[in-house]
mmCIF file with all atom_site columns, C-alpha atoms in Angstrom:
data_model
loop_
_atom_site.group_PDB
_atom_site.id
_atom_site.type_symbol
_atom_site.label_atom_id
_atom_site.label_alt_id
_atom_site.label_comp_id
_atom_site.label_asym_id
_atom_site.label_entity_id
_atom_site.label_seq_id
_atom_site.pdbx_PDB_ins_code
_atom_site.Cartn_x
_atom_site.Cartn_y
_atom_site.Cartn_z
_atom_site.occupancy
_atom_site.B_iso_or_equiv
_atom_site.pdbx_formal_charge
_atom_site.auth_seq_id
_atom_site.auth_comp_id
_atom_site.auth_asym_id
_atom_site.auth_atom_id
_atom_site.pdbx_PDB_model_num
ATOM 1   C CA . MET A 1 1   ? -0.084  -0.139  -0.083  1.00 68.00 ? 1   MET A CA 1
ATOM 2   C CA . ILE A 1 2   ? 2.449   2.841   1.004   1.00 77.00 ? 2   ILE A CA 1
ATOM 3   C CA . SER A 1 3   ? 4.887   1.701   -2.088  1.00 79.00 ? 3   SER A CA 1
ATOM 4   C CA . ILE A 1 4   ? 2.076   2.279   -3.674  1.00 83.00 ? 4   ILE A CA 1
ATOM 5   C CA . ALA A 1 5   ? 0.834   5.277   -2.866  1.00 82.00 ? 5   ALA A CA 1
ATOM 6   C CA . ARG A 1 6   ? 4.281   6.963   -2.945  1.00 82.00 ? 6   ARG A CA 1
ATOM 7   C CA . ARG A 1 7   ? 4.885   6.584   -6.788  1.00 84.00 ? 7   ARG A CA 1
ATOM 8   C CA . PHE A 1 8   ? 2.040   9.594   -6.381  1.00 84.00 ? 8   PHE A CA 1
ATOM 9   C CA . GLN A 1 9   ? 3.679   12.280  -4.228  1.00 82.00 ? 9   GLN A CA 1
ATOM 10  C CA . GLY A 1 10  ? 4.450   15.255  -5.566  1.00 81.00 ? 10  GLY A CA 1
ATOM 11  C CA . ARG A 1 11  ? 1.141   15.490  -7.791  1.00 76.00 ? 11  ARG A CA 1
ATOM 12  C CA . GLY A 1 12  ? -0.764  17.167  -4.937  1.00 76.00 ? 12  GLY A CA 1
ATOM 13  C CA . LEU A 1 13  ? -2.017  15.152  -1.668  1.00 80.00 ? 13  LEU A CA 1
ATOM 14  C CA . GLU A 1 14  ? 0.363   14.301  0.920   1.00 83.00 ? 14  GLU A CA 1
ATOM 15  C CA . LEU A 1 15  ? 1.489   10.803  1.873   1.00 84.00 ? 15  LEU A CA 1
ATOM 16  C CA . ALA A 1 16  ? -1.667  10.305  4.414   1.00 85.00 ? 16  ALA A CA 1
ATOM 17  C CA . ASP A 1 17  ? -3.893  11.522  1.794   1.00 84.00 ? 17  ASP A CA 1
ATOM 18  C CA . LEU A 1 18  ? -2.488  8.910   -0.706  1.00 86.00 ? 18  LEU A CA 1
ATOM 19  C CA . ILE A 1 19  ? -2.616  6.235   1.829   1.00 85.00 ? 19  ILE A CA 1
ATOM 20  C CA . GLN A 1 20  ? -6.462  7.414   3.200   1.00 83.00 ? 20  GLN A CA 1
ATOM 21  C CA . GLU A 1 21  ? -7.234  6.804   -0.552  1.00 85.00 ? 21  GLU A CA 1
ATOM 22  C CA . GLY A 1 22  ? -5.511  3.941   -1.275  1.00 85.00 ? 22  GLY A CA 1
ATOM 23  C CA . ASN A 1 23  ? -7.622  1.996   1.608   1.00 84.00 ? 23  ASN A CA 1
ATOM 24  C CA . ILE A 1 24  ? -10.489 3.060   -0.313  1.00 83.00 ? 24  ILE A CA 1
ATOM 25  C CA . GLY A 1 25  ? -9.398  1.167   -3.230  1.00 83.00 ? 25  GLY A CA 1
ATOM 26  C CA . LEU A 1 26  ? -7.936  -1.933  -1.044  1.00 84.00 ? 26  LEU A CA 1
ATOM 27  C CA . LEU A 1 27  ? -11.492 -2.060  0.682   1.00 83.00 ? 27  LEU A CA 1
ATOM 28  C CA . TYR A 1 28  ? -13.510 -2.217  -2.836  1.00 78.00 ? 28  TYR A CA 1
ATOM 29  C CA . ALA A 1 29  ? -10.484 -4.889  -3.494  1.00 79.00 ? 29  ALA A CA 1
ATOM 30  C CA . ALA A 1 30  ? -11.044 -7.239  -0.923  1.00 81.00 ? 30  ALA A CA 1
ATOM 31  C CA . ALA A 1 31  ? -15.351 -6.513  -1.570  1.00 78.00 ? 31  ALA A CA 1
ATOM 32  C CA . ARG A 1 32  ? -14.953 -7.549  -4.729  1.00 74.00 ? 32  ARG A CA 1
ATOM 33  C CA . PHE A 1 33  ? -12.242 -10.459 -4.845  1.00 74.00 ? 33  PHE A CA 1
ATOM 34  C CA . ASP A 1 34  ? -12.981 -13.658 -6.428  1.00 71.00 ? 34  ASP A CA 1
ATOM 35  C CA . SER A 1 35  ? -10.426 -16.652 -5.901  1.00 70.00 ? 35  SER A CA 1
ATOM 36  C CA . ALA A 1 36  ? -11.966 -18.614 -8.574  1.00 70.00 ? 36  ALA A CA 1
ATOM 37  C CA . ARG A 1 37  ? -10.941 -16.683 -11.058 1.00 65.00 ? 37  ARG A CA 1
ATOM 38  C CA . GLY A 1 38  ? -7.153  -17.065 -11.260 1.00 64.00 ? 38  GLY A CA 1
ATOM 39  C CA . CYS A 1 39  ? -6.108  -13.927 -10.216 1.00 66.00 ? 39  CYS A CA 1
ATOM 40  C CA . ARG A 1 40  ? -4.107  -13.248 -7.446  1.00 73.00 ? 40  ARG A CA 1
ATOM 41  C CA . PHE A 1 41  ? -5.537  -10.643 -4.665  1.00 76.00 ? 41  PHE A CA 1
ATOM 42  C CA . SER A 1 42  ? -2.007  -8.791  -4.692  1.00 77.00 ? 42  SER A CA 1
ATOM 43  C CA . THR A 1 43  ? -1.980  -7.934  -8.561  1.00 74.00 ? 43  THR A CA 1
ATOM 44  C CA . TYR A 1 44  ? -6.311  -7.114  -7.817  1.00 75.00 ? 44  TYR A CA 1
ATOM 45  C CA . ALA A 1 45  ? -6.010  -5.019  -5.024  1.00 80.00 ? 45  ALA A CA 1
ATOM 46  C CA . THR A 1 46  ? -3.178  -2.924  -6.799  1.00 82.00 ? 46  THR A CA 1
ATOM 47  C CA . TRP A 1 47  ? -5.367  -2.124  -10.040 1.00 81.00 ? 47  TRP A CA 1
ATOM 48  C CA . TRP A 1 48  ? -7.835  -0.954  -7.297  1.00 82.00 ? 48  TRP A CA 1
ATOM 49  C CA . ILE A 1 49  ? -5.577  0.804   -4.954  1.00 85.00 ? 49  ILE A CA 1
ATOM 50  C CA . ARG A 1 50  ? -4.358  2.837   -7.691  1.00 84.00 ? 50  ARG A CA 1
ATOM 51  C CA . GLN A 1 51  ? -7.671  4.281   -9.416  1.00 82.00 ? 51  GLN A CA 1
ATOM 52  C CA . SER A 1 52  ? -8.982  5.141   -6.096  1.00 85.00 ? 52  SER A CA 1
ATOM 53  C CA . ILE A 1 53  ? -5.774  7.322   -5.844  1.00 87.00 ? 53  ILE A CA 1
ATOM 54  C CA . GLU A 1 54  ? -5.529  8.446   -9.783  1.00 83.00 ? 54  GLU A CA 1
ATOM 55  C CA . ARG A 1 55  ? -9.292  9.255   -8.768  1.00 81.00 ? 55  ARG A CA 1
ATOM 56  C CA . ALA A 1 56  ? -8.466  11.593  -5.819  1.00 82.00 ? 56  ALA A CA 1
ATOM 57  C CA . LEU A 1 57  ? -5.732  13.199  -7.730  1.00 81.00 ? 57  LEU A CA 1
ATOM 58  C CA . ASP A 1 58  ? -8.270  13.730  -11.059 1.00 73.00 ? 58  ASP A CA 1
ATOM 59  C CA . ARG A 1 59  ? -10.594 15.626  -8.470  1.00 72.00 ? 59  ARG A CA 1
ATOM 60  C CA . GLN A 1 60  ? -7.525  17.554  -6.501  1.00 70.00 ? 60  GLN A CA 1
ATOM 61  C CA . ALA A 1 61  ? -6.670  18.988  -9.779  1.00 64.00 ? 61  ALA A CA 1
ATOM 62  C CA . ALA A 1 62  ? -9.784  19.812  -11.440 1.00 58.00 ? 62  ALA A CA 1
ATOM 63  C CA . ILE A 1 63  ? -9.924  22.079  -8.012  1.00 57.00 ? 63  ILE A CA 1
ATOM 64  C CA . VAL A 1 64  ? -5.835  22.883  -8.215  1.00 55.00 ? 64  VAL A CA 1
ATOM 65  C CA . HIS A 1 65  ? -6.400  24.233  -12.255 1.00 54.00 ? 65  HIS A CA 1
ATOM 66  C CA . THR A 1 66  ? -8.963  26.444  -11.974 1.00 55.00 ? 66  THR A CA 1
ATOM 67  C CA . PRO A 1 67  ? -8.640  29.500  -14.275 1.00 58.00 ? 67  PRO A CA 1
ATOM 68  C CA . SER A 1 68  ? -7.425  32.139  -12.242 1.00 57.00 ? 68  SER A CA 1
ATOM 69  C CA . SER A 1 69  ? -9.385  35.042  -14.720 1.00 62.00 ? 69  SER A CA 1
ATOM 70  C CA . LEU A 1 70  ? -12.575 32.751  -13.592 1.00 58.00 ? 70  LEU A CA 1
ATOM 71  C CA . VAL A 1 71  ? -11.845 33.472  -9.230  1.00 57.00 ? 71  VAL A CA 1
ATOM 72  C CA . ALA A 1 72  ? -10.924 37.009  -10.130 1.00 64.00 ? 72  ALA A CA 1
ATOM 73  C CA . ARG A 1 73  ? -14.371 37.342  -12.151 1.00 65.00 ? 73  ARG A CA 1
ATOM 74  C CA . PHE A 1 74  ? -16.024 35.498  -8.724  1.00 61.00 ? 74  PHE A CA 1
ATOM 75  C CA . ARG A 1 75  ? -14.468 37.358  -6.255  1.00 64.00 ? 75  ARG A CA 1
ATOM 76  C CA . ARG A 1 76  ? -16.097 40.645  -8.471  1.00 68.00 ? 76  ARG A CA 1
ATOM 77  C CA . ALA A 1 77  ? -19.241 39.121  -8.567  1.00 63.00 ? 77  ALA A CA 1
ATOM 78  C CA . SER A 1 78  ? -19.669 38.095  -4.747  1.00 63.00 ? 78  SER A CA 1
ATOM 79  C CA . GLY A 1 79  ? -18.710 41.494  -4.130  1.00 66.00 ? 79  GLY A CA 1
ATOM 80  C CA . ARG A 1 80  ? -20.900 43.701  -5.714  1.00 63.00 ? 80  ARG A CA 1
ATOM 81  C CA . HIS A 1 81  ? -23.592 41.353  -4.227  1.00 57.00 ? 81  HIS A CA 1
ATOM 82  C CA . ARG A 1 82  ? -22.026 41.817  -0.433  1.00 61.00 ? 82  ARG A CA 1
ATOM 83  C CA . ALA A 1 83  ? -22.106 45.821  -1.267  1.00 63.00 ? 83  ALA A CA 1
ATOM 84  C CA . ALA A 1 84  ? -25.662 45.468  -2.130  1.00 61.00 ? 84  ALA A CA 1
ATOM 85  C CA . PRO A 1 85  ? -27.106 43.246  0.007   1.00 60.00 ? 85  PRO A CA 1
ATOM 86  C CA . GLY A 1 86  ? -30.706 44.013  -0.994  1.00 58.00 ? 86  GLY A CA 1
ATOM 87  C CA . SER A 1 87  ? -30.506 43.836  -4.761  1.00 56.00 ? 87  SER A CA 1
ATOM 88  C CA . ALA A 1 88  ? -30.824 41.307  -6.919  1.00 56.00 ? 88  ALA A CA 1
ATOM 89  C CA . PRO A 1 89  ? -27.756 38.903  -7.842  1.00 55.00 ? 89  PRO A CA 1
ATOM 90  C CA . ASP A 1 90  ? -25.299 39.969  -9.594  1.00 56.00 ? 90  ASP A CA 1
ATOM 91  C CA . ALA A 1 91  ? -26.359 37.934  -13.390 1.00 59.00 ? 91  ALA A CA 1
ATOM 92  C CA . GLY A 1 92  ? -22.571 36.705  -13.391 1.00 59.00 ? 92  GLY A CA 1
ATOM 93  C CA . LEU A 1 93  ? -22.639 35.711  -10.166 1.00 56.00 ? 93  LEU A CA 1
ATOM 94  C CA . GLU A 1 94  ? -25.536 33.172  -10.776 1.00 59.00 ? 94  GLU A CA 1
ATOM 95  C CA . ASP A 1 95  ? -24.068 32.540  -13.999 1.00 62.00 ? 95  ASP A CA 1
ATOM 96  C CA . LEU A 1 96  ? -21.281 30.780  -12.089 1.00 57.00 ? 96  LEU A CA 1
ATOM 97  C CA . VAL A 1 97  ? -23.171 29.318  -9.613  1.00 57.00 ? 97  VAL A CA 1
ATOM 98  C CA . SER A 1 98  ? -25.359 27.479  -12.181 1.00 57.00 ? 98  SER A CA 1
ATOM 99  C CA . ASP A 1 99  ? -22.748 26.075  -13.890 1.00 56.00 ? 99  ASP A CA 1
ATOM 100 C CA . GLY A 1 100 ? -21.847 24.096  -10.936 1.00 58.00 ? 100 GLY A CA 1
ATOM 101 C CA . ARG A 1 101 ? -18.454 25.617  -10.712 1.00 56.00 ? 101 ARG A CA 1
ATOM 102 C CA . LEU A 1 102 ? -19.305 27.292  -6.906  1.00 54.00 ? 102 LEU A CA 1
ATOM 103 C CA . PRO A 1 103 ? -17.281 24.163  -4.672  1.00 56.00 ? 103 PRO A CA 1
ATOM 104 C CA . ASP A 1 104 ? -13.611 24.569  -6.867  1.00 55.00 ? 104 ASP A CA 1
ATOM 105 C CA . LEU A 1 105 ? -13.907 28.329  -7.224  1.00 53.00 ? 105 LEU A CA 1
ATOM 106 C CA . LEU A 1 106 ? -14.863 28.458  -3.276  1.00 54.00 ? 106 LEU A CA 1
ATOM 107 C CA . ALA A 1 107 ? -11.300 25.954  -2.889  1.00 52.00 ? 107 ALA A CA 1
ATOM 108 C CA . ALA A 1 108 ? -9.344  28.159  -5.588  1.00 50.00 ? 108 ALA A CA 1
ATOM 109 C CA . MET A 1 109 ? -10.029 31.279  -3.016  1.00 49.00 ? 109 MET A CA 1
ATOM 110 C CA . ARG A 1 110 ? -8.448  29.671  0.167   1.00 48.00 ? 110 ARG A CA 1
ATOM 111 C CA . GLU A 1 111 ? -5.796  31.634  0.532   1.00 45.00 ? 111 GLU A CA 1
ATOM 112 C CA . THR A 1 112 ? -2.665  29.345  1.365   1.00 45.00 ? 112 THR A CA 1
ATOM 113 C CA . VAL A 1 113 ? -0.441  29.680  4.424   1.00 47.00 ? 113 VAL A CA 1
ATOM 114 C CA . SER A 1 114 ? 3.350   28.462  4.853   1.00 49.00 ? 114 SER A CA 1
ATOM 115 C CA . LEU A 1 115 ? 4.116   27.225  8.228   1.00 51.00 ? 115 LEU A CA 1
ATOM 116 C CA . ASP A 1 116 ? 7.096   28.623  7.838   1.00 55.00 ? 116 ASP A CA 1
ATOM 117 C CA . ASP A 1 117 ? 6.200   32.294  7.772   1.00 54.00 ? 117 ASP A CA 1
ATOM 118 C CA . PRO A 1 118 ? 6.498   34.832  10.965  1.00 57.00 ? 118 PRO A CA 1
ATOM 119 C CA . TRP A 1 119 ? 3.571   34.622  12.956  1.00 52.00 ? 119 TRP A CA 1
ATOM 120 C CA . GLY A 1 120 ? 2.582   38.078  14.629  1.00 51.00 ? 120 GLY A CA 1
ATOM 121 C CA . ARG A 1 121 ? 4.678   40.930  14.542  1.00 49.00 ? 121 ARG A CA 1
ATOM 122 C CA . GLU A 1 122 ? 8.092   41.194  12.294  1.00 49.00 ? 122 GLU A CA 1
ATOM 123 C CA . GLY A 1 123 ? 10.329  38.741  13.494  1.00 53.00 ? 123 GLY A CA 1
ATOM 124 C CA . GLY A 1 124 ? 8.149   37.059  14.936  1.00 56.00 ? 124 GLY A CA 1
ATOM 125 C CA . HIS A 1 125 ? 8.384   33.015  15.359  1.00 58.00 ? 125 HIS A CA 1
ATOM 126 C CA . PRO A 1 126 ? 7.684   30.326  12.223  1.00 58.00 ? 126 PRO A CA 1
ATOM 127 C CA . LEU A 1 127 ? 4.106   29.662  12.123  1.00 49.00 ? 127 LEU A CA 1
ATOM 128 C CA . HIS A 1 128 ? 4.972   25.737  12.279  1.00 49.00 ? 128 HIS A CA 1
ATOM 129 C CA . GLU A 1 129 ? 6.634   26.768  16.241  1.00 52.00 ? 129 GLU A CA 1
ATOM 130 C CA . VAL A 1 130 ? 3.223   28.331  17.777  1.00 46.00 ? 130 VAL A CA 1
ATOM 131 C CA . LEU A 1 131 ? 1.567   25.494  16.784  1.00 46.00 ? 131 LEU A CA 1
ATOM 132 C CA . ALA A 1 132 ? 3.588   22.375  17.823  1.00 42.00 ? 132 ALA A CA 1
ATOM 133 C CA . ASP A 1 133 ? 2.625   20.044  19.424  1.00 43.00 ? 133 ASP A CA 1
ATOM 134 C CA . GLU A 1 134 ? 4.900   18.792  22.785  1.00 40.00 ? 134 GLU A CA 1
ATOM 135 C CA . VAL A 1 135 ? 4.445   15.232  21.777  1.00 40.00 ? 135 VAL A CA 1
ATOM 136 C CA . THR A 1 136 ? 6.857   14.177  19.280  1.00 40.00 ? 136 THR A CA 1
ATOM 137 C CA . PRO A 1 137 ? 5.320   13.014  16.216  1.00 42.00 ? 137 PRO A CA 1
ATOM 138 C CA . GLU A 1 138 ? 5.014   9.621   14.614  1.00 43.00 ? 138 GLU A CA 1
ATOM 139 C CA . PRO A 1 139 ? 7.849   9.173   11.913  1.00 43.00 ? 139 PRO A CA 1
ATOM 140 C CA . PRO A 1 140 ? 6.191   9.359   8.599   1.00 45.00 ? 140 PRO A CA 1
ATOM 141 C CA . ASP A 1 141 ? 6.695   5.994   7.695   1.00 44.00 ? 141 ASP A CA 1
ATOM 142 C CA . ALA A 1 142 ? 5.099   4.882   10.652  1.00 44.00 ? 142 ALA A CA 1
ATOM 143 C CA . ALA A 1 143 ? 1.751   7.303   10.711  1.00 45.00 ? 143 ALA A CA 1
ATOM 144 C CA . ALA A 1 144 ? 1.475   6.063   6.970   1.00 46.00 ? 144 ALA A CA 1
ATOM 145 C CA . ALA A 1 145 ? 1.908   2.785   8.008   1.00 46.00 ? 145 ALA A CA 1
ATOM 146 C CA . ARG A 1 146 ? -0.462  2.866   11.483  1.00 47.00 ? 146 ARG A CA 1
ATOM 147 C CA . GLU A 1 147 ? -2.916  4.707   8.657   1.00 47.00 ? 147 GLU A CA 1
ATOM 148 C CA . ALA A 1 148 ? -2.936  2.051   6.000   1.00 47.00 ? 148 ALA A CA 1
ATOM 149 C CA . ALA A 1 149 ? -3.660  -0.889  8.451   1.00 50.00 ? 149 ALA A CA 1
ATOM 150 C CA . CYS A 1 150 ? -6.834  1.086   10.278  1.00 52.00 ? 150 CYS A CA 1
ATOM 151 C CA . GLY A 1 151 ? -8.783  0.547   7.244   1.00 54.00 ? 151 GLY A CA 1
ATOM 152 C CA . VAL A 1 152 ? -8.655  -3.296  6.791   1.00 61.00 ? 152 VAL A CA 1
ATOM 153 C CA . SER A 1 153 ? -8.874  -3.750  10.542  1.00 65.00 ? 153 SER A CA 1
ATOM 154 C CA . GLU A 1 154 ? -12.137 -2.115  10.580  1.00 64.00 ? 154 GLU A CA 1
ATOM 155 C CA . ALA A 1 155 ? -13.417 -3.475  8.210   1.00 69.00 ? 155 ALA A CA 1
ATOM 156 C CA . LEU A 1 156 ? -12.536 -7.167  9.098   1.00 74.00 ? 156 LEU A CA 1
ATOM 157 C CA . ASN A 1 157 ? -13.217 -6.393  12.784  1.00 76.00 ? 157 ASN A CA 1
ATOM 158 C CA . ARG A 1 158 ? -16.991 -6.739  10.999  1.00 78.00 ? 158 ARG A CA 1
ATOM 159 C CA . LEU A 1 159 ? -16.447 -10.423 10.618  1.00 84.00 ? 159 LEU A CA 1
ATOM 160 C CA . SER A 1 160 ? -16.229 -13.584 12.778  1.00 89.00 ? 160 SER A CA 1
ATOM 161 C CA . ARG A 1 161 ? -12.753 -14.523 14.198  1.00 89.00 ? 161 ARG A CA 1
ATOM 162 C CA . ARG A 1 162 ? -12.157 -17.008 11.838  1.00 92.00 ? 162 ARG A CA 1
ATOM 163 C CA . ASP A 1 163 ? -13.089 -15.543 8.628   1.00 90.00 ? 163 ASP A CA 1
ATOM 164 C CA . GLN A 1 164 ? -10.858 -12.694 9.975   1.00 87.00 ? 164 GLN A CA 1
ATOM 165 C CA . ARG A 1 165 ? -8.312  -15.360 10.182  1.00 89.00 ? 165 ARG A CA 1
ATOM 166 C CA . VAL A 1 166 ? -8.692  -17.213 6.672   1.00 90.00 ? 166 VAL A CA 1
ATOM 167 C CA . LEU A 1 167 ? -8.491  -13.457 4.723   1.00 83.00 ? 167 LEU A CA 1
ATOM 168 C CA . ARG A 1 168 ? -5.232  -12.317 6.786   1.00 82.00 ? 168 ARG A CA 1
ATOM 169 C CA . LEU A 1 169 ? -3.883  -15.364 5.411   1.00 86.00 ? 169 LEU A CA 1
ATOM 170 C CA . ARG A 1 170 ? -4.950  -15.742 2.404   1.00 83.00 ? 170 ARG A CA 1
ATOM 171 C CA . PHE A 1 171 ? -4.447  -12.290 1.083   1.00 76.00 ? 171 PHE A CA 1
ATOM 172 C CA . GLY A 1 172 ? -1.283  -11.172 3.394   1.00 74.00 ? 172 GLY A CA 1
ATOM 173 C CA . LEU A 1 173 ? -2.813  -8.480  5.181   1.00 68.00 ? 173 LEU A CA 1
ATOM 174 C CA . ASP A 1 174 ? -0.117  -9.731  8.638   1.00 66.00 ? 174 ASP A CA 1
ATOM 175 C CA . ARG A 1 175 ? 2.383   -8.888  6.553   1.00 61.00 ? 175 ARG A CA 1
ATOM 176 C CA . ALA A 1 176 ? 3.446   -12.867 6.332   1.00 65.00 ? 176 ALA A CA 1
ATOM 177 C CA . GLY A 1 177 ? 2.735   -13.698 2.374   1.00 71.00 ? 177 GLY A CA 1
ATOM 178 C CA . GLU A 1 178 ? 0.005   -14.958 0.723   1.00 77.00 ? 178 GLU A CA 1
ATOM 179 C CA . HIS A 1 179 ? -1.158  -18.403 1.625   1.00 85.00 ? 179 HIS A CA 1
ATOM 180 C CA . SER A 1 180 ? -2.314  -20.519 -0.408  1.00 88.00 ? 180 SER A CA 1
ATOM 181 C CA . LEU A 1 181 ? -5.295  -22.545 0.463   1.00 89.00 ? 181 LEU A CA 1
ATOM 182 C CA . ALA A 1 182 ? -3.564  -25.649 1.042   1.00 90.00 ? 182 ALA A CA 1
ATOM 183 C CA . GLU A 1 183 ? -1.376  -23.780 3.496   1.00 90.00 ? 183 GLU A CA 1
ATOM 184 C CA . ALA A 1 184 ? -3.380  -21.771 5.357   1.00 90.00 ? 184 ALA A CA 1
ATOM 185 C CA . GLY A 1 185 ? -5.693  -25.368 5.862   1.00 92.00 ? 185 GLY A CA 1
ATOM 186 C CA . ARG A 1 186 ? -2.306  -26.026 7.284   1.00 92.00 ? 186 ARG A CA 1
ATOM 187 C CA . ARG A 1 187 ? -1.991  -23.286 9.622   1.00 91.00 ? 187 ARG A CA 1
ATOM 188 C CA . LEU A 1 188 ? -6.125  -23.631 10.739  1.00 92.00 ? 188 LEU A CA 1
ATOM 189 C CA . LYS A 1 189 ? -5.904  -27.423 10.601  1.00 93.00 ? 189 LYS A CA 1
ATOM 190 C CA . LEU A 1 190 ? -8.682  -27.548 8.162   1.00 93.00 ? 190 LEU A CA 1
ATOM 191 C CA . SER A 1 191 ? -9.194  -28.772 4.561   1.00 94.00 ? 191 SER A CA 1
ATOM 192 C CA . ARG A 1 192 ? -8.417  -26.927 1.582   1.00 91.00 ? 192 ARG A CA 1
ATOM 193 C CA . GLU A 1 193 ? -12.043 -26.627 0.607   1.00 93.00 ? 193 GLU A CA 1
ATOM 194 C CA . ARG A 1 194 ? -13.074 -25.726 3.989   1.00 94.00 ? 194 ARG A CA 1
ATOM 195 C CA . VAL A 1 195 ? -10.515 -22.882 3.926   1.00 92.00 ? 195 VAL A CA 1
ATOM 196 C CA . ARG A 1 196 ? -12.508 -21.789 0.581   1.00 91.00 ? 196 ARG A CA 1
ATOM 197 C CA . GLN A 1 197 ? -15.489 -21.831 1.751   1.00 92.00 ? 197 GLN A CA 1
ATOM 198 C CA . ILE A 1 198 ? -14.700 -19.536 4.320   1.00 92.00 ? 198 ILE A CA 1
ATOM 199 C CA . GLU A 1 199 ? -13.127 -17.324 1.993   1.00 88.00 ? 199 GLU A CA 1
ATOM 200 C CA . LYS A 1 200 ? -16.018 -17.362 0.142   1.00 86.00 ? 200 LYS A CA 1
ATOM 201 C CA . ARG A 1 201 ? -18.393 -16.369 2.225   1.00 88.00 ? 201 ARG A CA 1
ATOM 202 C CA . ALA A 1 202 ? -16.411 -13.471 4.376   1.00 84.00 ? 202 ALA A CA 1
ATOM 203 C CA . LEU A 1 203 ? -15.924 -11.691 1.007   1.00 79.00 ? 203 LEU A CA 1
ATOM 204 C CA . GLY A 1 204 ? -19.461 -12.226 0.676   1.00 79.00 ? 204 GLY A CA 1
ATOM 205 C CA . ARG A 1 205 ? -20.083 -10.508 4.033   1.00 80.00 ? 205 ARG A CA 1
ATOM 206 C CA . LEU A 1 206 ? -17.866 -7.800  3.169   1.00 74.00 ? 206 LEU A CA 1
ATOM 207 C CA . ARG A 1 207 ? -20.073 -7.223  -0.563  1.00 71.00 ? 207 ARG A CA 1
ATOM 208 C CA . GLN A 1 208 ? -23.231 -6.374  1.768   1.00 72.00 ? 208 GLN A CA 1
ATOM 209 C CA . LEU A 1 209 ? -21.556 -4.924  4.571   1.00 68.00 ? 209 LEU A CA 1
ATOM 210 C CA . PHE A 1 210 ? -19.757 -2.427  2.212   1.00 62.00 ? 210 PHE A CA 1
ATOM 211 C CA . SER A 1 211 ? -21.184 0.299   -0.367  1.00 56.00 ? 211 SER A CA 1
ATOM 212 C CA . PRO A 1 212 ? -19.157 3.126   -1.485  1.00 48.00 ? 212 PRO A CA 1
ATOM 213 C CA . HIS A 1 213 ? -20.931 5.360   0.612   1.00 49.00 ? 213 HIS A CA 1
ATOM 214 C CA . GLU A 1 214 ? -20.405 2.968   3.592   1.00 48.00 ? 214 GLU A CA 1
ATOM 215 C CA . VAL A 1 215 ? -16.853 2.352   2.578   1.00 39.00 ? 215 VAL A CA 1
ATOM 216 C CA . ARG A 1 216 ? -15.899 6.294   3.506   1.00 45.00 ? 216 ARG A CA 1
ATOM 217 C CA . ALA A 1 217 ? -17.931 6.402   6.251   1.00 41.00 ? 217 ALA A CA 1
ATOM 218 C CA . LEU A 1 218 ? -15.589 4.186   7.693   1.00 40.00 ? 218 LEU A CA 1
ATOM 219 C CA . LEU A 1 219 ? -12.691 5.319   7.182   1.00 36.00 ? 219 LEU A CA 1
ATOM 220 C CA . GLU A 1 220 ? -13.660 8.885   8.364   1.00 40.00 ? 220 GLU A CA 1
ATOM 221 C CA . PRO A 1 221 ? -12.455 8.310   11.955  1.00 36.00 ? 221 PRO A CA 1
ATOM 222 C CA . VAL A 1 222 ? -9.212  8.050   10.157  1.00 35.00 ? 222 VAL A CA 1
ATOM 223 C CA . ARG A 1 223 ? -9.312  11.058  8.647   1.00 36.00 ? 223 ARG A CA 1
ATOM 224 C CA . SER A 1 224 ? -10.266 13.384  11.242  1.00 35.00 ? 224 SER A CA 1
#
């Protein structure tokens, strides 16, 4: 997960955000995977993770690339409307809103502040020193790894312990590599066929539990 997310760094999203978007793709993959098709889960999941991250980058690009002329036009129109509160909305403002561009325009108008900028009077401390927490933050890689595991753990917690164990072994979710049906069976003292049945049932359960909206809601604690 982290290695995939790192390939997309420098394109508008922080690593932690890329990890969160990758989590969504991973959950989609877990809910839709069918081992009977002969595809390895790692290959299948990689495709979904990349798709989820790329879609997030596309959304970000739509905001970042909002033409400055359009932003200026919106500022002028909204300024005229604020100057005369009782008047009818400016025609130019109505056009921009009706075109569905309002969310991108509002996002583009947000001012960014560098954490290296001085705070307060001239010569003040950099903003990052003023806002710094007394607790030492986790190293970036450790924080990313923790967040990558969080979404998967939340999903698996909806399943029985045995179902969780089977999926963790089959999909390599415990960093021990993917196990074949036979290998997982030996670890769990179950037949190959029984492992296959449990895996199929567990994946079916995930498909029932998670719609796209529910997947995003599931990851909300990580985003906060």
